[in-house]
Structures are given as C-alpha cells and as structure tokens.
JSON list of C-alpha atoms in Angstrom, two decimals:
[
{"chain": "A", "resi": 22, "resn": "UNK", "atom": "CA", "xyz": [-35.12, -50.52, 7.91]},
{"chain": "A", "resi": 23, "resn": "UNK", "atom": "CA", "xyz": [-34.60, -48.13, 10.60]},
{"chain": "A", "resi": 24, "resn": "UNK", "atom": "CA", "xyz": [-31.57, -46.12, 10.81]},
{"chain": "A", "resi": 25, "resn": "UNK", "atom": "CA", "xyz": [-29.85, -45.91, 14.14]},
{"chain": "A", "resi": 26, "resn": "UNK", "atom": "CA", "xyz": [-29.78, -43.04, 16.30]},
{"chain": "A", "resi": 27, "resn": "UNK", "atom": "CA", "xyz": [-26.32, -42.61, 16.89]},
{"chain": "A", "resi": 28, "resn": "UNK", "atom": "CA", "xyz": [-25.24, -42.57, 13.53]},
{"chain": "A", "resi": 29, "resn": "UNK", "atom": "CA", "xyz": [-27.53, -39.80, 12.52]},
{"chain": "A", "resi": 30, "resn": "UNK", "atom": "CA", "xyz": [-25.45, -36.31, 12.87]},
{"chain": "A", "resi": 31, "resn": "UNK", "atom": "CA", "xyz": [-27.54, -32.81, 11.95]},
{"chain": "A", "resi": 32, "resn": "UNK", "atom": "CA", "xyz": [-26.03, -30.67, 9.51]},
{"chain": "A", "resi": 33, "resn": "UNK", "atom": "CA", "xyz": [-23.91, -28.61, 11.53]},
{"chain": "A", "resi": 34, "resn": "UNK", "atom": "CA", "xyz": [-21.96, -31.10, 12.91]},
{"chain": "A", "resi": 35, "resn": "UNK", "atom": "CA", "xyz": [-21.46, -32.11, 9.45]},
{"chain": "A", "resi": 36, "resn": "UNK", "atom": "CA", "xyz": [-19.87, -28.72, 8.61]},
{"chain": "A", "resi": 37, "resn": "UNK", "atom": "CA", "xyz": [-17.85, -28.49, 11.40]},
{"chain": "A", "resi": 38, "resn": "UNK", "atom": "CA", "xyz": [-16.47, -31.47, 10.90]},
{"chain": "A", "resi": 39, "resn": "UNK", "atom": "CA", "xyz": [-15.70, -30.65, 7.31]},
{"chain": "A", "resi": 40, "resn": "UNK", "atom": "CA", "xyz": [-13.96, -27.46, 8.81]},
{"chain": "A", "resi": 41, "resn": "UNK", "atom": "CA", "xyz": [-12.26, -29.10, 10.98]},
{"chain": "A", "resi": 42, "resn": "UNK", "atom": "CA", "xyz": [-10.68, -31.64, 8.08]},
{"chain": "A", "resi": 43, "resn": "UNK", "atom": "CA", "xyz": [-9.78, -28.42, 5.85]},
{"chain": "A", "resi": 44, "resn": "UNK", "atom": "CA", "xyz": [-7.97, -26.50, 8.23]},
{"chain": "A", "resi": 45, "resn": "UNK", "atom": "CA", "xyz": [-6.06, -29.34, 9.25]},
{"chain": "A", "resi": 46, "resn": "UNK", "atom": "CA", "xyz": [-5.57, -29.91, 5.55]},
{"chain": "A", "resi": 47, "resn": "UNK", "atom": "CA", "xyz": [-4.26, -26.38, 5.45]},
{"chain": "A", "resi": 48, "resn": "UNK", "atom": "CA", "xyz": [-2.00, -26.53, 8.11]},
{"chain": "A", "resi": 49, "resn": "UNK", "atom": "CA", "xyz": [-0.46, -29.69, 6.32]},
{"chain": "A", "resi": 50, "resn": "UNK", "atom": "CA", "xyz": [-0.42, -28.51, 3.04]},
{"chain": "A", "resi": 51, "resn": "UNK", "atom": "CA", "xyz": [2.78, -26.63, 2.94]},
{"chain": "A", "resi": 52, "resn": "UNK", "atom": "CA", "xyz": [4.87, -29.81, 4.00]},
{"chain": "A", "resi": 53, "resn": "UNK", "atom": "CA", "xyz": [2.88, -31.87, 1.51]},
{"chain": "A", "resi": 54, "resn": "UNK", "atom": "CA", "xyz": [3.99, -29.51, -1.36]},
{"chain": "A", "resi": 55, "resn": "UNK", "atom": "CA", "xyz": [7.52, -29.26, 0.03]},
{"chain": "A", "resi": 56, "resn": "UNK", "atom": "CA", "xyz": [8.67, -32.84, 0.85]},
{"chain": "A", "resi": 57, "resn": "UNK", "atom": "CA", "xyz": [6.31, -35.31, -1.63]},
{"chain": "A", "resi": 58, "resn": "UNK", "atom": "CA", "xyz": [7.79, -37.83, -3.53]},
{"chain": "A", "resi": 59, "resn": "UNK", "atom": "CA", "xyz": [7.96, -38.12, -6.70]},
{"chain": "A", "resi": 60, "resn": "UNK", "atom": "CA", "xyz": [8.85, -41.33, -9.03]},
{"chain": "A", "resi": 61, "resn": "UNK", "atom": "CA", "xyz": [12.31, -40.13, -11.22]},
{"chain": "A", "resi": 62, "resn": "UNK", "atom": "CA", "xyz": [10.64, -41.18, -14.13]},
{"chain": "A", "resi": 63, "resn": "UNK", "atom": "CA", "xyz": [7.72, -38.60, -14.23]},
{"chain": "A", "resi": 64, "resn": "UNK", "atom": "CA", "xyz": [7.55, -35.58, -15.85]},
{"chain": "A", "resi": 65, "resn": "UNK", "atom": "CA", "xyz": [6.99, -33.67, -12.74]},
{"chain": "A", "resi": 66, "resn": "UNK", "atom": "CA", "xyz": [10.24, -34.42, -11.23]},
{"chain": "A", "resi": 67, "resn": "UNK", "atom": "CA", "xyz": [12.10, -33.29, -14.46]},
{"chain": "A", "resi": 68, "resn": "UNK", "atom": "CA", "xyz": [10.46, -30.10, -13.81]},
{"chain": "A", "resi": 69, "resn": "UNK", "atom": "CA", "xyz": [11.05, -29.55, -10.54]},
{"chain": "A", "resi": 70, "resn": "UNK", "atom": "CA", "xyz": [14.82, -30.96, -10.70]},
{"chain": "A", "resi": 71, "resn": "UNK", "atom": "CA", "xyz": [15.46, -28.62, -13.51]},
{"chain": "A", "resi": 72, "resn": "UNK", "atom": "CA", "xyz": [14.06, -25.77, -11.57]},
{"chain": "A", "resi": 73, "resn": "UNK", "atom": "CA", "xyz": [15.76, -26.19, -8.66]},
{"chain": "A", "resi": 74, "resn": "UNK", "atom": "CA", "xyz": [19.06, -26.42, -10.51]},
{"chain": "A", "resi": 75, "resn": "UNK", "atom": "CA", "xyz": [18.39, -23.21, -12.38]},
{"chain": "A", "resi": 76, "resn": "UNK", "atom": "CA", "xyz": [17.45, -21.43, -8.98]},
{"chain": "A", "resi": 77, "resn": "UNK", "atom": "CA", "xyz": [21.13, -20.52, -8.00]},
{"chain": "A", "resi": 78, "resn": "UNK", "atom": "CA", "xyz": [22.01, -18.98, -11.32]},
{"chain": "A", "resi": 79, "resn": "UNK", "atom": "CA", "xyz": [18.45, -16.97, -11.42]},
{"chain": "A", "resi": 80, "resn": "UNK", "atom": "CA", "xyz": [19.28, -15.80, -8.25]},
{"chain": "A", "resi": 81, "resn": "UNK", "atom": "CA", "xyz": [22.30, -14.36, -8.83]},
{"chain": "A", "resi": 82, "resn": "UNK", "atom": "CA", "xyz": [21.16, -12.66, -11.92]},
{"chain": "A", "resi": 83, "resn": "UNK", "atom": "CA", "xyz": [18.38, -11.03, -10.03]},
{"chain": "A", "resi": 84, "resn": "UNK", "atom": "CA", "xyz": [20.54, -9.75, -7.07]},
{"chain": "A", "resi": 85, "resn": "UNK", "atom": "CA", "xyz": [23.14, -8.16, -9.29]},
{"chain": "A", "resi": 86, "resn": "UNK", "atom": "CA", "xyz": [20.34, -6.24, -11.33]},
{"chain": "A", "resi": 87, "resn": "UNK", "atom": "CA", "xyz": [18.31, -5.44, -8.15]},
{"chain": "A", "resi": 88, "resn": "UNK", "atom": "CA", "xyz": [21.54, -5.17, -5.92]},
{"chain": "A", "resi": 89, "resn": "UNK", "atom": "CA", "xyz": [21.70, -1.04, -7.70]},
{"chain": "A", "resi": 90, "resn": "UNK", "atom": "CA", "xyz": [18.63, -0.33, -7.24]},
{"chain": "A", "resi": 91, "resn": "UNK", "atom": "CA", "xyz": [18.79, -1.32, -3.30]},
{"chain": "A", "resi": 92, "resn": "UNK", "atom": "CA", "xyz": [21.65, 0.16, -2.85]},
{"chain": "A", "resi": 93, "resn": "UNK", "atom": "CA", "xyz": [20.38, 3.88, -4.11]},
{"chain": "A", "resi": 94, "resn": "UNK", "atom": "CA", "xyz": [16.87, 3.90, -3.41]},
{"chain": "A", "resi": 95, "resn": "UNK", "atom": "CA", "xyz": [16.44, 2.38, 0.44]},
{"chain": "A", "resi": 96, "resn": "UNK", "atom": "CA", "xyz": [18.84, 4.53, 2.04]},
{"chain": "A", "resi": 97, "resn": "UNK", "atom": "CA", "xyz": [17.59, 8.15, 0.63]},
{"chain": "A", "resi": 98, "resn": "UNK", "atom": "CA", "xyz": [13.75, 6.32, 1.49]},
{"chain": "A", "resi": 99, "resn": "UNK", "atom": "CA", "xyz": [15.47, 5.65, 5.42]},
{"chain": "A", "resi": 100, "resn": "UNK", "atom": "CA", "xyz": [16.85, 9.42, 5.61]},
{"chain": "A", "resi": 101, "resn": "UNK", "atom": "CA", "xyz": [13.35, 10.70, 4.15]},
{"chain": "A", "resi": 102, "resn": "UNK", "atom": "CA", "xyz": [11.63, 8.87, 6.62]},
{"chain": "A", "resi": 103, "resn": "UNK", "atom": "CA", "xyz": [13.84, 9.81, 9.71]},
{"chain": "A", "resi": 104, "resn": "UNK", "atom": "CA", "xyz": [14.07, 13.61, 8.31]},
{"chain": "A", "resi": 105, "resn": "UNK", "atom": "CA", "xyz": [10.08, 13.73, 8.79]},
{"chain": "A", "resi": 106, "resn": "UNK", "atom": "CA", "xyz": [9.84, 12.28, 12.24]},
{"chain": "A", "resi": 107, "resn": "UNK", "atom": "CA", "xyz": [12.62, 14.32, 13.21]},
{"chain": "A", "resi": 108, "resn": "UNK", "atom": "CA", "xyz": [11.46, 17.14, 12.56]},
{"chain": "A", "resi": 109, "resn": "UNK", "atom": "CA", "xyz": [8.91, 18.13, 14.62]},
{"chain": "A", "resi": 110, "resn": "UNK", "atom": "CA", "xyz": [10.98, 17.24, 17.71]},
{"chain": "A", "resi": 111, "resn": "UNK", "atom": "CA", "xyz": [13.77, 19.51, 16.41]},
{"chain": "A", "resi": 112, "resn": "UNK", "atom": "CA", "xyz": [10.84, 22.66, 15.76]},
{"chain": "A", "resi": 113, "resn": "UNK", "atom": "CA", "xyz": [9.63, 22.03, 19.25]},
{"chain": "A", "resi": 114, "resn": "UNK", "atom": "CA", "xyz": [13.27, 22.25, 21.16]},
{"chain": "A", "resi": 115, "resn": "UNK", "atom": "CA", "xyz": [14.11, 25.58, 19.28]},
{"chain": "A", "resi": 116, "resn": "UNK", "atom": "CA", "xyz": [17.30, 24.15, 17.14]},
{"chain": "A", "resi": 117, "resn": "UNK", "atom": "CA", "xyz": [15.84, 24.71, 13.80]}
]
C-alpha cells in the first residue's frame, strides 16, 4: 500500500515542529508548575501546603540574620564604587 504524498513530511519539518512544541512547552511551563492542581489527599500537596506555611516564618528568620549584613556591607560597597568613578573627574578639575 502506497503512502500518500501529503502525509509524508522530511525530517526537518519534523524538527521544527518538535521545536516549535518545546518552546511553547517552555513558555507554559512556569504557569503549569505554579497553578496545577493537586488532589488534597496526595502526598504532594502535604508537601507543598506545609511549605508554603513555613515560608513566612523562614523568611523572617533569613531577613533578620541577613538584614546586618546588608545593612554594613552595601553601603561602604556604594561609597567604594562612587569614590573610584569620582575620582578621576575630581584629578582632572584640579580639586584634589
């Protein structure tokens, strides 16, 4: 039996197609992971319930042990920073 010409595709048509399917898949994937549901009675929404729960509480221990750090090291980071773009202006105009 003869198979008909329109449903024979070469192989790069195949590929892009395939392409095509996985980016799309991509694109979705985020919102797929985000917003599936899940049946109450699995395991996987025990999980994820009991993470999400926990999530305020971890959060707040991380920003008060972080908070310090922040607080000291990304300002004297900002002033190094402006110091060394600064100063080549200020050598060039004579105020140094």
């Amino acid at each position: 039996m003869k198979i008909p010409v329109k449903s024979v595709i070469s192989k790069t048509d195949v590929k892009k197609l395939r392409k095509k399917r996985q980016v799309k898949a991509k694109k979705t994937a985020i919102l797929r992971k985000n917003f599936r549901r899940l049946n109450e009675s699995s395991k996987t929404f025990s999980t994820q319930f009991q993470e999400s729960s926990e999530s305020p509480s971890t959060s707040k221990r991380l920003s008060s042990k972080i908070s310090t750090l922040i607080s000291k090291s990304i300002p004297e980071t900002i002033d190094n920073i402006a110091k060394e773009k600064l100063l080549p202006i200020i050598k060039s105009r004579g105020y140094n």
